[in-house]
XYZ file of N, CA and C in Angstrom:
333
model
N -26.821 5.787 -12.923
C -27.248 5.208 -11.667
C -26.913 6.189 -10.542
N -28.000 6.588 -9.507
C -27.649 7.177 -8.874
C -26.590 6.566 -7.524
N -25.459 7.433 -7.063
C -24.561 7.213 -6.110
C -25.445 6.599 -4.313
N -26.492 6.749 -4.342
C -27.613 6.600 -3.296
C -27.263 4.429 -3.690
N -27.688 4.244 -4.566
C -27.765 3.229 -4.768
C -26.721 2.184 -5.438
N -24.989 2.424 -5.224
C -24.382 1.571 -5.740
C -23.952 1.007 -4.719
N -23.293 0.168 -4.681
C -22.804 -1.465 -3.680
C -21.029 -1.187 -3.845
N -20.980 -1.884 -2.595
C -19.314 -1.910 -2.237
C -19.383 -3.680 -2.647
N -17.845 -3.399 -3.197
C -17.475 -4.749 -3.795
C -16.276 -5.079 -3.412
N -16.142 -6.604 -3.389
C -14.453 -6.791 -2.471
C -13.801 -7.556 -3.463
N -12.313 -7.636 -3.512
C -11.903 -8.174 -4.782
C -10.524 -8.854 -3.860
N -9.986 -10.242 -3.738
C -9.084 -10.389 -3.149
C -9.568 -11.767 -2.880
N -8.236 -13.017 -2.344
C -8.425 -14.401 -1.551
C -9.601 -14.114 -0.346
N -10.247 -15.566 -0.908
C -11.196 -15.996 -0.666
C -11.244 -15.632 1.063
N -10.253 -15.889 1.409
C -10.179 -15.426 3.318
C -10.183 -14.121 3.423
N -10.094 -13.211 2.448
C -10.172 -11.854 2.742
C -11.661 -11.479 2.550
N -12.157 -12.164 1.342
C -13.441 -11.324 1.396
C -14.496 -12.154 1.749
N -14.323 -13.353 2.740
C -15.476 -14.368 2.860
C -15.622 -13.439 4.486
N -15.389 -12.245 5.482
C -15.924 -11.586 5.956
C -17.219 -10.567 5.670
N -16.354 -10.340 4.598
C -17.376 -8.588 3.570
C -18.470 -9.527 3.295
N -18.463 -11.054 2.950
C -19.667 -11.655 2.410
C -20.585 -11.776 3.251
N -20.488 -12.336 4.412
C -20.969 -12.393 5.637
C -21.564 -11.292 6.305
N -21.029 -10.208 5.675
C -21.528 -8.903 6.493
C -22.261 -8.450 5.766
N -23.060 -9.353 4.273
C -23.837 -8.476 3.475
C -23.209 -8.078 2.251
N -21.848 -8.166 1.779
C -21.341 -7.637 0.999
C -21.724 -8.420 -0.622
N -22.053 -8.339 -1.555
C -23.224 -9.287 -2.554
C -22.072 -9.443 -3.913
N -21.169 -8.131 -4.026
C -20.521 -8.253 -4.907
C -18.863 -8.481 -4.678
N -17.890 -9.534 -5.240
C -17.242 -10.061 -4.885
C -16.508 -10.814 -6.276
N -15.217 -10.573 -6.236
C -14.447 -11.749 -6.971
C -13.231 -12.235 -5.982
N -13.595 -13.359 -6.202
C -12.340 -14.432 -5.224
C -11.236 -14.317 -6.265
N -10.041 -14.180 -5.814
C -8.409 -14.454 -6.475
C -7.690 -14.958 -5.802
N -8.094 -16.281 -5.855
C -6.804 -17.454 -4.571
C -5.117 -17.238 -4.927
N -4.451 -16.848 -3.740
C -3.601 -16.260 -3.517
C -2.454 -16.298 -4.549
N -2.477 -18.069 -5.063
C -1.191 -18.435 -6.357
C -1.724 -18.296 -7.655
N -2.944 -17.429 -7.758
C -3.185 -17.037 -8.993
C -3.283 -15.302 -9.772
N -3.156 -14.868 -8.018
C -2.775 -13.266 -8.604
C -2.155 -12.600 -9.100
N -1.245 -13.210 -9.646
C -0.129 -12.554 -10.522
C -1.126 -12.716 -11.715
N -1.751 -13.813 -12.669
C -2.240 -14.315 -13.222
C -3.504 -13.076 -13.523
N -4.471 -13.648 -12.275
C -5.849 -13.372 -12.549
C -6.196 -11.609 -11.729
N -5.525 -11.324 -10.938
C -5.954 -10.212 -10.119
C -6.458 -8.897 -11.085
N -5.319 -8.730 -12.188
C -5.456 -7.253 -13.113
C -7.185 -7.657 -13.342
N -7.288 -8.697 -13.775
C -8.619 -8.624 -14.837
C -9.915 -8.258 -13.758
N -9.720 -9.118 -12.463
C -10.868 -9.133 -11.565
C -10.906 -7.844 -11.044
N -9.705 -6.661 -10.804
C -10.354 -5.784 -10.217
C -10.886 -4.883 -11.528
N -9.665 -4.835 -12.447
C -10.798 -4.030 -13.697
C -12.178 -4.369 -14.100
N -12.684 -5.285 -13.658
C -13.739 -6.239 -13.976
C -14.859 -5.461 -12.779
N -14.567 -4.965 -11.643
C -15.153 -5.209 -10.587
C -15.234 -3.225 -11.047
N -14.108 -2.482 -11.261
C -14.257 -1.148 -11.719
C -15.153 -0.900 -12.576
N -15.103 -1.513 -13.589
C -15.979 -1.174 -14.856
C -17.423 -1.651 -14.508
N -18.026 -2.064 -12.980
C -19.034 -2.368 -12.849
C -19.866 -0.796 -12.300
N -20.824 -0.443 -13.655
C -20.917 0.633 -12.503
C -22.151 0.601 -11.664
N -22.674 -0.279 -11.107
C -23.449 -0.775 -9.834
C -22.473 -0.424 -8.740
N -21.213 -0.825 -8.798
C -20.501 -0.571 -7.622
C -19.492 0.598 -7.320
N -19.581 1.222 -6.441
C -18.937 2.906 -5.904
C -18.629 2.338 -5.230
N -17.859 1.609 -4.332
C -16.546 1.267 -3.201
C -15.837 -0.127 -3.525
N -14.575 0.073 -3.758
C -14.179 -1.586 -4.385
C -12.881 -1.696 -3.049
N -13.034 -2.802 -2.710
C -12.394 -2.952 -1.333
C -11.104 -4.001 -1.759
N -10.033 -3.946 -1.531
C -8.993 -4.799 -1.680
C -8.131 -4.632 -0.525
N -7.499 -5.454 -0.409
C -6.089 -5.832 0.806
C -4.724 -4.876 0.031
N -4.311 -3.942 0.956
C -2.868 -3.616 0.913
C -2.058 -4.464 0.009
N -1.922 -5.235 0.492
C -0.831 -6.503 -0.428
C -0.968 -6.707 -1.686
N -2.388 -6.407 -1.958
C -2.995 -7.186 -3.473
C -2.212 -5.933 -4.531
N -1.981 -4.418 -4.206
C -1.586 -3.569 -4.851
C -0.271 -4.509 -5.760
N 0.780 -4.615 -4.742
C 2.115 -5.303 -5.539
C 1.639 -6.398 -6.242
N 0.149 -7.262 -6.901
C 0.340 -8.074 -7.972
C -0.462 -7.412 -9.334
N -0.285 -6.449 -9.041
C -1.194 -5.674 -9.993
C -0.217 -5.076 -11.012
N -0.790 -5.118 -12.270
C 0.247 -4.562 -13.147
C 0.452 -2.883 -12.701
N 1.327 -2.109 -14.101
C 1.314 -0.777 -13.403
C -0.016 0.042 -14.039
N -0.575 -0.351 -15.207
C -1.384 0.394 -15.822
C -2.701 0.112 -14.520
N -2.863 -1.213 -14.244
C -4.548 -1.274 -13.312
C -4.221 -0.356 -12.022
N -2.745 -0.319 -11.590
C -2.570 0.228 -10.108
C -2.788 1.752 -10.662
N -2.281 2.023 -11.538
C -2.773 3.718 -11.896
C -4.023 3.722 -11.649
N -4.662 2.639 -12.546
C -5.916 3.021 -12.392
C -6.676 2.972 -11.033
N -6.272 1.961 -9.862
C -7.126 1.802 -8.958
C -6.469 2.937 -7.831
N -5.003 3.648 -8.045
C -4.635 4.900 -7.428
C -5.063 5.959 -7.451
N -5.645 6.444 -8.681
C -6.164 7.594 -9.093
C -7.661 7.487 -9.722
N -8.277 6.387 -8.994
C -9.870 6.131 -9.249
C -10.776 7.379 -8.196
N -11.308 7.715 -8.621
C -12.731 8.531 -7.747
C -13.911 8.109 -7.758
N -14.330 7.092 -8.373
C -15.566 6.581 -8.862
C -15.282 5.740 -9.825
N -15.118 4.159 -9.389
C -15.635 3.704 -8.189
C -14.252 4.079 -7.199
N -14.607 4.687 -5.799
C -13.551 4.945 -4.755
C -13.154 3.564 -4.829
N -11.666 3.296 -4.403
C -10.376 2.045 -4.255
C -10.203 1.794 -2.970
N -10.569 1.533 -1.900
C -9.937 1.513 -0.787
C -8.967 0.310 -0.454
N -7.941 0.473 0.304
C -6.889 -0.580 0.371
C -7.680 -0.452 1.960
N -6.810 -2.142 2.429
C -7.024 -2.432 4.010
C -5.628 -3.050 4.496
N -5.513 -3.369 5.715
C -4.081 -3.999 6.099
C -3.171 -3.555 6.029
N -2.685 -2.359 5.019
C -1.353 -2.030 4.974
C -0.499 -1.689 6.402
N 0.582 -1.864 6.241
C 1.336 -1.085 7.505
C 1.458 0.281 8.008
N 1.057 1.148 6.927
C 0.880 2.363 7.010
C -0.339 3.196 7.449
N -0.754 2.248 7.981
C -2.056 2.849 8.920
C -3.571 3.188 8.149
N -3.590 4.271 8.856
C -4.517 5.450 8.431
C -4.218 6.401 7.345
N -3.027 6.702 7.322
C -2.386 7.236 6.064
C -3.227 7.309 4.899
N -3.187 6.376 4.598
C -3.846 5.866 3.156
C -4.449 6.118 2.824
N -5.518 5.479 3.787
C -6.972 5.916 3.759
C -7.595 7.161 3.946
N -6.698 7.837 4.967
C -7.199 9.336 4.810
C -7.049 10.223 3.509
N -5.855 9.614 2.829
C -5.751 10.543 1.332
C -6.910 9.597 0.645
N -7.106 8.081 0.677
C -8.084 8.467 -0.289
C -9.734 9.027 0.252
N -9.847 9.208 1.285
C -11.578 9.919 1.702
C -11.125 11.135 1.138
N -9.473 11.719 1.572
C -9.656 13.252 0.837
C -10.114 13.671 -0.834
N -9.615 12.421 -1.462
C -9.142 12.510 -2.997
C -10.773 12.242 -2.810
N -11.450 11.454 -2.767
C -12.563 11.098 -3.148
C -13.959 12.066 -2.893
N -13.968 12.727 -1.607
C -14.810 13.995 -1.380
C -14.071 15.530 -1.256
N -12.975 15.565 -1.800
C -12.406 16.767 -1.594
C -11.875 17.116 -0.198
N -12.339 16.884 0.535
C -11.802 18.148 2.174
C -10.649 16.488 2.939
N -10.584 16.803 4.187
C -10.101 16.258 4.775
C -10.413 16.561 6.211
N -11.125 14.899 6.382
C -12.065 15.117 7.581
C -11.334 14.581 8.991
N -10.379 14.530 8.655
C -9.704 13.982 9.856
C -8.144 15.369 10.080
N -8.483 16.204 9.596
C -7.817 17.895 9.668
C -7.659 18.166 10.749
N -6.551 18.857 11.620
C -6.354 18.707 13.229
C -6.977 20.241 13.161
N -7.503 20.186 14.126
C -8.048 21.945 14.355
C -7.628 22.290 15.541
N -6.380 23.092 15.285
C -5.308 23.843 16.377
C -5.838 25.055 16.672
């Protein structure tokens, strides 16, 4: 499938991703909050192994109910890119993963 044509997908409680839905977002698994210890590993591996979708969107927080083998996996994913949201750590994050994911680093200070 070409990268032109895959879909961003949100994986997280129903209040997190009933925005992304609203904004168009088509692919989606709900994990109500007292079941993520439970259900979260399967829904985001579930949502990875889709390969329609190249951007899988989750909440900061959701990382700590994740076992350690899926967080490897959704740390060191390139396709489908992982993006976290909310964390306390800003921009941080996110800038290593746009770097990890296209190589350069577009937010590079030019002194």
């Amino acid at each position: 499938m070409s990268a032109g044509s895959q879909e961003i997908a949100v994986v997280g409680s129903p209040e997190f991703t009933t925005g992304f839905r609203l904004a168009g977002v088509r692919k989606f698994a709900n994990v109500p909050d007292d079941e993520k210890s439970e259900e979260l590993d399967d829904a985001v591996a579930e949502t990875m192994a889709d390969n329609e979708v190249g951007i899988v969107v989750m909440h900061d927080d959701d990382l700590e109910h994740l076992s350690r083998e899926v967080r490897e996996d959704v740390e060191n994913s390139v396709e489908p890119v992982v993006i976290t949201l909310g964390g306390g750590a800003g921009s941080g994050n996110l800038r290593e993963q746009i770097k990890r994911a296209i190589g350069i680093d577009l937010m590079e200070d030019e002194d």
